[in-house]
Amino acid sequence: MPDDIRPDTDVPVLEIEDLRLSYYTRAGEIPAVMDFSLKVNAGESVGLVGESGCGKSTVANGIMRYMGKNGGIVGGTIKFKGRDMAEMSDEEVRRLRGAEIAMIYQEPMAALNPSMTIADQLTEVLTEHEGIGRQEAAERAAEMLDAVHIPDPRRLMDSYPHQISGGQQQRVVIAMALLSRPSLLLLDEPTTALDVTVEAGIVELIAELSEKTGASLLYISHNLGLMLEVCDRICVMYSGEVVEQGSIDSIFSWPKHPYTHGLFGCIPLPHADKNARPLAAIRGQLPLPHQRPKGCYFGPRCDFFVQEKCGQQQIPMEEVTTDNDPVHRVRCARWNEVDTSTAMIAGEAREPAPVGEVVLEVDNMKKYYEVKDSSFGAMLSGQSMRYVKANETINFRARRSETIGIVGESGCGKSTFAKVLMGLETATDGEVRLNHVNIGAIPVRSRTADQLSSLQMVFQNPNDTLNPSHTIGGQIGRVIKHFGIEKDPAKIHERVMNLLDTVKLPRAFAERKPRQLSGGQKQRVGIARAFAGNPSTVIADEPISALDVSVAAAVTELLMDIQREHETTLLFISHDLSAVRYLADRIVVMYLGQIMERGTTDEVFAPPYHPYTEALLSAVPIADPEIEKRRIVLEGNLPSVLDPPAGCPFCTRCPRVLGDICENERPPVQIDGEGHAIACHIPLDELRQVEPVLKVPNELEKKRSLMLKQARAKKAAAEAAAAEAAAASARARAAAAEAALADELVADADAAIKQDQT
Amino acid sequence: MLRLIARRFGLMMLIMFVVTLLLFLANEADPLRVARSVLGPYAQPEQLDLWIQQNGYDRSLAIRYLDWIGRLLVGDLGQSVIYKRPVGEIFWTRLANTGILAGITFVIMVLLALVLGVLAGMAEGSPRDRFISVLSIATTSVPEYASAVILMAIFVFWLGWLPGTSSMMAGFSWIEMVLPVSVLVLYGFGYIARMTRASMAEVMTTHYIRTAVLKGLPYKHIILKHALRNALIAPFTVIMLQINWLLSGVVVTEYAFGYKGFGALLLEAALRRDIYVIEACGVAAVFVAVFTQTLGDLGYTYLNPRIRFK
């Protein structure tokens, strides 16, 4: 450690004032971050939250002074432990990086050098910054790997990054960041690329380690739920500005900025309901940096926008005096005029759609992939052909107007299942009946136009699914023509227009190319294309996971509106339990190609749980401080699909594993009530006895808790005031006593003088 | 890794077998043609028949092929028609000559190309990058015969610093190597430099380089330890391909400077139908091609652990 930087608890670790960061492009200077101030104290954990393009990662790069060739710090100061970083030379900044300020990245695979061993990548941090020998550095690296709970660290040190799983890669990156005990850790979406159960483990690890090392954290994420779990304070960013900052408690309980408030309305929290309390999307979209409006950047999307107050000049940050939080600040001109908390946080309530006849039946469907093993050992043992069981005995039914949620982590076989339904793969065994016709064995090219049009798909990444060189109208029209719905060009055009109306896109978009559209708009086109042939069933494969929170809410609502109108059966494939809970009527939980649990949404989200569902529920971060959650963190990784356990697929990670029976025998499917099925060896009665993972307070409890919180805050304030008053009165008394003493002294003196005179 | 090497060499043997078979069939399938090309256009049919019988060309094709392979393996390359001497006597000296020329060129060319490529790719878009890019395109787009003439005009006729031919009449001479090597390096380095530059520029934008920078490593260390190895993966294949070109593609340069090399030998033999020389040269060229590709594959797996076999 350089001598001039000593740990000092009084000086904030990081102090940023009025920071301005810009990128220079051919179009000129583009401000990426404006008027950014932040203080991070020792041991504190601060969150930066916002949607993509809001400048949160730019802040992290600015702190690291890593802005690339076309970016730079335009104004303001960044002080690290009291030292102005602008005054440091490049060499000094280099010595800070990795030693005093370390970073953890979004994609661990990309962040590690593919052609260097883990050992080399870890030890160089120490040999560089602390000047110790390779041997000692390797010792310390192994210790650190042990601290991040990597089993058998010495063996792992000799591996290359591609040989270990994503969760382990992220642990290696964390170990690398913590090796030389930094005082500030920047985490840029550290868990976004990971599965939820892996994410839960990483989040726990970061909390544990920061506690142990005393490092301050600057946590960057788009996920408000995660922020709630990991941060003390958060800054909400919008279009390059902090719009609101304060303690977790006050931001989550009393969000003052309409944008923050709107974000909460977009998140499918457990008490949201697609019929009674639908999501309320924020209208419009994030302005591009060079198209920011005058005045408040959020103005065009804000329900409380008033031209005279909001649209004239830059809105300054203002102090909000909530009683218990002196640092709650907001950038809104009308924050004390409008009460966002009473404003609509939910959309309009709707009647639940009636469910019709069975449309899709899947019976014992199996999909195996053959893998040729040409190794010598396999030839000797006669097992030269192995099978990847991507789907194993899948059973379920879907009715008209119903939404089925299919949940599982990566590698659970949910996408294979979609491929079989679509005919991109054919089933190895079993039946898939759509409108009573078995289509499981019919590849997509042999399906009739009717079969094709009645089963359509909305894909995950809207950027990749639209042909970049065709117009939007052309692409939708082609589907209509291809399915033989209309032949006449004029009528096709009319239908395209209607579809654009349906997905709430302007008709003029028919002439545009995909590159002129935003992500959310492209996904709307994807939905229009899927619904072009009046499908009876639509498969939506992670349709919103690539979209930002506010856009995702709008797309979700749109999808449901269209579904309601067309009485479509929707298969909603997702890893996001919150979204599935909100959307689905019934849920299928998959793990390693098998169905673990199946039932209505209420059944799946309440005991009895399958132990995997239980863990999955616990892993999802929820952006509501009122909800209490039981923590279950899974150990280990998903087993290889080539070599799954012989018994229950979940037995390698299950916290409630019974013993040999789980490892060797297929679990029986136990039926609880109507159609709630759980594949587990643990008896239902025992499964029933667990506490619910989530404790969702009802409205009354919520109000009470809020009032309690307010009362407590008031009490604290009153006590503080009383203490102050008491102190004041004590001072008064002391003063009086002093005065009295003085009087006495004067009297004594007078008496003495008088005596002298006499 | 050992198994990979064994497998690669097995494959190499197979390719060599197929290629020698094709080469043999193309040249010696018809015994009459062989006899004609050895004895010349004025030989009588009886003479041809006699030659065929004396030299065992009346045996079956398979036997003759095996016999030929066997003789190749013990180093008997046959009798040259033009030189009336065993092919071995000419062939090995010519191959060695080209080997020297190619070796010197290869070392200089690869070093120059890699250094320039890395320097350019490290700072994409900088004036240094632009200069190197333009230079490499310019030199690569001038063919060898043109650059040979230009260099000769300058250094031989105008300045008079260097000899105009490289026939090595008085034994090996370094000064006679300068011009042929320069011509080959000028022509060849640009391509590798461009490949290296593109690869390096790509590597410099990757996340793992950002990781290395934000780990606080010195710039030199980042380039040498983190960037270089990854950046060399793509150009490595190209570099191995260049060895082929250096063996048989240098005929223009050899001719231009009167250098007694392998390319020149092959050309002469082909023009005058000296079939045993053609065969020997063909086998050698194919062997070098296959061998360098095998080396290339092995080196590639070494550089890129992601494709390393278990």
JSON list of C-alpha atoms in Angstrom, two decimals, chain A residues 61 64 66 69 94-95 97-99 101-103 105-106 109-116 120-122 124-125 128-129 134 160 162-163 176 188 375-376, chain B residues 3 7 122-126 204 206-219 221 225-227 229-230 233 302-308 310:
[
{"chain": "A", "resi": 61, "resn": "ASN", "atom": "CA", "xyz": [-15.59, 3.70, -15.38]},
{"chain": "A", "resi": 64, "resn": "MET", "atom": "CA", "xyz": [-11.59, 3.97, -12.36]},
{"chain": "A", "resi": 66, "resn": "TYR", "atom": "CA", "xyz": [-11.17, 4.16, -17.57]},
{"chain": "A", "resi": 69, "resn": "LYS", "atom": "CA", "xyz": [-10.35, 7.18, -26.03]},
{"chain": "A", "resi": 94, "resn": "ARG", "atom": "CA", "xyz": [-2.66, 2.42, -11.96]},
{"chain": "A", "resi": 95, "resn": "ARG", "atom": "CA", "xyz": [-1.38, 1.60, -8.50]},
{"chain": "A", "resi": 97, "resn": "ARG", "atom": "CA", "xyz": [-6.56, 0.02, -9.54]},
{"chain": "A", "resi": 98, "resn": "GLY", "atom": "CA", "xyz": [-6.81, -3.55, -8.38]},
{"chain": "A", "resi": 99, "resn": "ALA", "atom": "CA", "xyz": [-5.15, -2.72, -5.08]},
{"chain": "A", "resi": 101, "resn": "ILE", "atom": "CA", "xyz": [-10.28, 0.02, -5.90]},
{"chain": "A", "resi": 102, "resn": "ALA", "atom": "CA", "xyz": [-11.28, -3.26, -7.47]},
{"chain": "A", "resi": 103, "resn": "MET", "atom": "CA", "xyz": [-14.04, -4.14, -9.84]},
{"chain": "A", "resi": 105, "resn": "TYR", "atom": "CA", "xyz": [-17.94, -7.45, -13.79]},
{"chain": "A", "resi": 106, "resn": "GLN", "atom": "CA", "xyz": [-21.16, -8.55, -15.37]},
{"chain": "A", "resi": 109, "resn": "MET", "atom": "CA", "xyz": [-16.46, -15.57, -18.71]},
{"chain": "A", "resi": 110, "resn": "ALA", "atom": "CA", "xyz": [-15.56, -12.51, -20.77]},
{"chain": "A", "resi": 111, "resn": "ALA", "atom": "CA", "xyz": [-13.74, -10.87, -17.89]},
{"chain": "A", "resi": 112, "resn": "LEU", "atom": "CA", "xyz": [-11.23, -13.69, -17.51]},
{"chain": "A", "resi": 113, "resn": "ASN", "atom": "CA", "xyz": [-8.41, -14.21, -19.97]},
{"chain": "A", "resi": 114, "resn": "PRO", "atom": "CA", "xyz": [-9.20, -17.41, -21.88]},
{"chain": "A", "resi": 115, "resn": "SER", "atom": "CA", "xyz": [-5.59, -18.42, -22.43]},
{"chain": "A", "resi": 116, "resn": "MET", "atom": "CA", "xyz": [-4.19, -17.96, -18.94]},
{"chain": "A", "resi": 120, "resn": "ASP", "atom": "CA", "xyz": [-1.61, -16.83, -13.29]},
{"chain": "A", "resi": 121, "resn": "GLN", "atom": "CA", "xyz": [-4.50, -14.40, -13.37]},
{"chain": "A", "resi": 122, "resn": "LEU", "atom": "CA", "xyz": [-4.82, -14.35, -9.60]},
{"chain": "A", "resi": 124, "resn": "GLU", "atom": "CA", "xyz": [-0.25, -11.36, -10.85]},
{"chain": "A", "resi": 125, "resn": "VAL", "atom": "CA", "xyz": [-2.44, -9.03, -8.76]},
{"chain": "A", "resi": 128, "resn": "GLU", "atom": "CA", "xyz": [2.32, -6.56, -9.09]},
{"chain": "A", "resi": 129, "resn": "HIS", "atom": "CA", "xyz": [0.81, -4.63, -6.21]},
{"chain": "A", "resi": 134, "resn": "ARG", "atom": "CA", "xyz": [5.12, -16.12, -6.95]},
{"chain": "A", "resi": 160, "resn": "TYR", "atom": "CA", "xyz": [-8.48, -22.36, -17.58]},
{"chain": "A", "resi": 162, "resn": "HIS", "atom": "CA", "xyz": [-13.62, -22.21, -19.80]},
{"chain": "A", "resi": 163, "resn": "GLN", "atom": "CA", "xyz": [-13.23, -25.35, -17.72]},
{"chain": "A", "resi": 176, "resn": "MET", "atom": "CA", "xyz": [-9.29, -11.61, -7.84]},
{"chain": "A", "resi": 188, "resn": "ASP", "atom": "CA", "xyz": [-21.14, -3.77, -12.22]},
{"chain": "A", "resi": 375, "resn": "SER", "atom": "CA", "xyz": [-13.16, -41.98, -26.98]},
{"chain": "A", "resi": 376, "resn": "PHE", "atom": "CA", "xyz": [-11.29, -45.25, -26.57]},
{"chain": "B", "resi": 3, "resn": "ARG", "atom": "CA", "xyz": [-2.59, -38.56, -28.10]},
{"chain": "B", "resi": 7, "resn": "ARG", "atom": "CA", "xyz": [-3.50, -38.60, -34.06]},
{"chain": "B", "resi": 122, "resn": "MET", "atom": "CA", "xyz": [-2.30, -1.75, -29.79]},
{"chain": "B", "resi": 123, "resn": "ALA", "atom": "CA", "xyz": [-3.42, 1.72, -30.74]},
{"chain": "B", "resi": 124, "resn": "GLU", "atom": "CA", "xyz": [-6.10, 1.28, -33.36]},
{"chain": "B", "resi": 125, "resn": "GLY", "atom": "CA", "xyz": [-6.76, 4.42, -35.35]},
{"chain": "B", "resi": 126, "resn": "SER", "atom": "CA", "xyz": [-3.61, 6.23, -34.24]},
{"chain": "B", "resi": 204, "resn": "MET", "atom": "CA", "xyz": [-7.57, -4.90, -27.08]},
{"chain": "B", "resi": 206, "resn": "THR", "atom": "CA", "xyz": [-12.16, -7.44, -25.04]},
{"chain": "B", "resi": 207, "resn": "HIS", "atom": "CA", "xyz": [-13.38, -7.48, -21.49]},
{"chain": "B", "resi": 208, "resn": "TYR", "atom": "CA", "xyz": [-10.43, -9.44, -20.21]},
{"chain": "B", "resi": 209, "resn": "ILE", "atom": "CA", "xyz": [-8.07, -6.68, -21.30]},
{"chain": "B", "resi": 210, "resn": "ARG", "atom": "CA", "xyz": [-10.27, -4.27, -19.38]},
{"chain": "B", "resi": 211, "resn": "THR", "atom": "CA", "xyz": [-9.95, -6.60, -16.41]},
{"chain": "B", "resi": 212, "resn": "ALA", "atom": "CA", "xyz": [-6.18, -6.57, -16.77]},
{"chain": "B", "resi": 213, "resn": "VAL", "atom": "CA", "xyz": [-6.11, -2.76, -16.98]},
{"chain": "B", "resi": 214, "resn": "LEU", "atom": "CA", "xyz": [-8.36, -2.37, -13.96]},
{"chain": "B", "resi": 215, "resn": "LYS", "atom": "CA", "xyz": [-6.25, -4.86, -12.04]},
{"chain": "B", "resi": 216, "resn": "GLY", "atom": "CA", "xyz": [-3.64, -2.15, -12.16]},
{"chain": "B", "resi": 217, "resn": "LEU", "atom": "CA", "xyz": [-1.10, -4.02, -14.26]},
{"chain": "B", "resi": 218, "resn": "PRO", "atom": "CA", "xyz": [1.52, -1.97, -16.12]},
{"chain": "B", "resi": 219, "resn": "TYR", "atom": "CA", "xyz": [0.78, -1.45, -19.81]},
{"chain": "B", "resi": 221, "resn": "HIS", "atom": "CA", "xyz": [2.67, -6.39, -18.86]},
{"chain": "B", "resi": 225, "resn": "LYS", "atom": "CA", "xyz": [1.09, -11.36, -20.94]},
{"chain": "B", "resi": 226, "resn": "HIS", "atom": "CA", "xyz": [-2.58, -10.78, -21.64]},
{"chain": "B", "resi": 227, "resn": "ALA", "atom": "CA", "xyz": [-2.97, -9.52, -25.19]},
{"chain": "B", "resi": 229, "resn": "ARG", "atom": "CA", "xyz": [-0.92, -14.72, -26.80]},
{"chain": "B", "resi": 230, "resn": "ASN", "atom": "CA", "xyz": [-4.59, -14.28, -27.65]},
{"chain": "B", "resi": 233, "resn": "ILE", "atom": "CA", "xyz": [-3.94, -17.24, -32.45]},
{"chain": "B", "resi": 302, "resn": "TYR", "atom": "CA", "xyz": [-1.16, -24.79, -27.51]},
{"chain": "B", "resi": 303, "resn": "LEU", "atom": "CA", "xyz": [-2.00, -21.10, -27.94]},
{"chain": "B", "resi": 304, "resn": "ASN", "atom": "CA", "xyz": [-5.72, -21.56, -27.50]},
{"chain": "B", "resi": 305, "resn": "PRO", "atom": "CA", "xyz": [-6.52, -23.73, -24.47]},
{"chain": "B", "resi": 306, "resn": "ARG", "atom": "CA", "xyz": [-10.22, -23.58, -25.26]},
{"chain": "B", "resi": 307, "resn": "ILE", "atom": "CA", "xyz": [-9.80, -26.06, -28.08]},
{"chain": "B", "resi": 308, "resn": "ARG", "atom": "CA", "xyz": [-7.22, -28.16, -26.33]},
{"chain": "B", "resi": 310, "resn": "LYS", "atom": "CA", "xyz": [-8.63, -33.69, -23.13]}
]
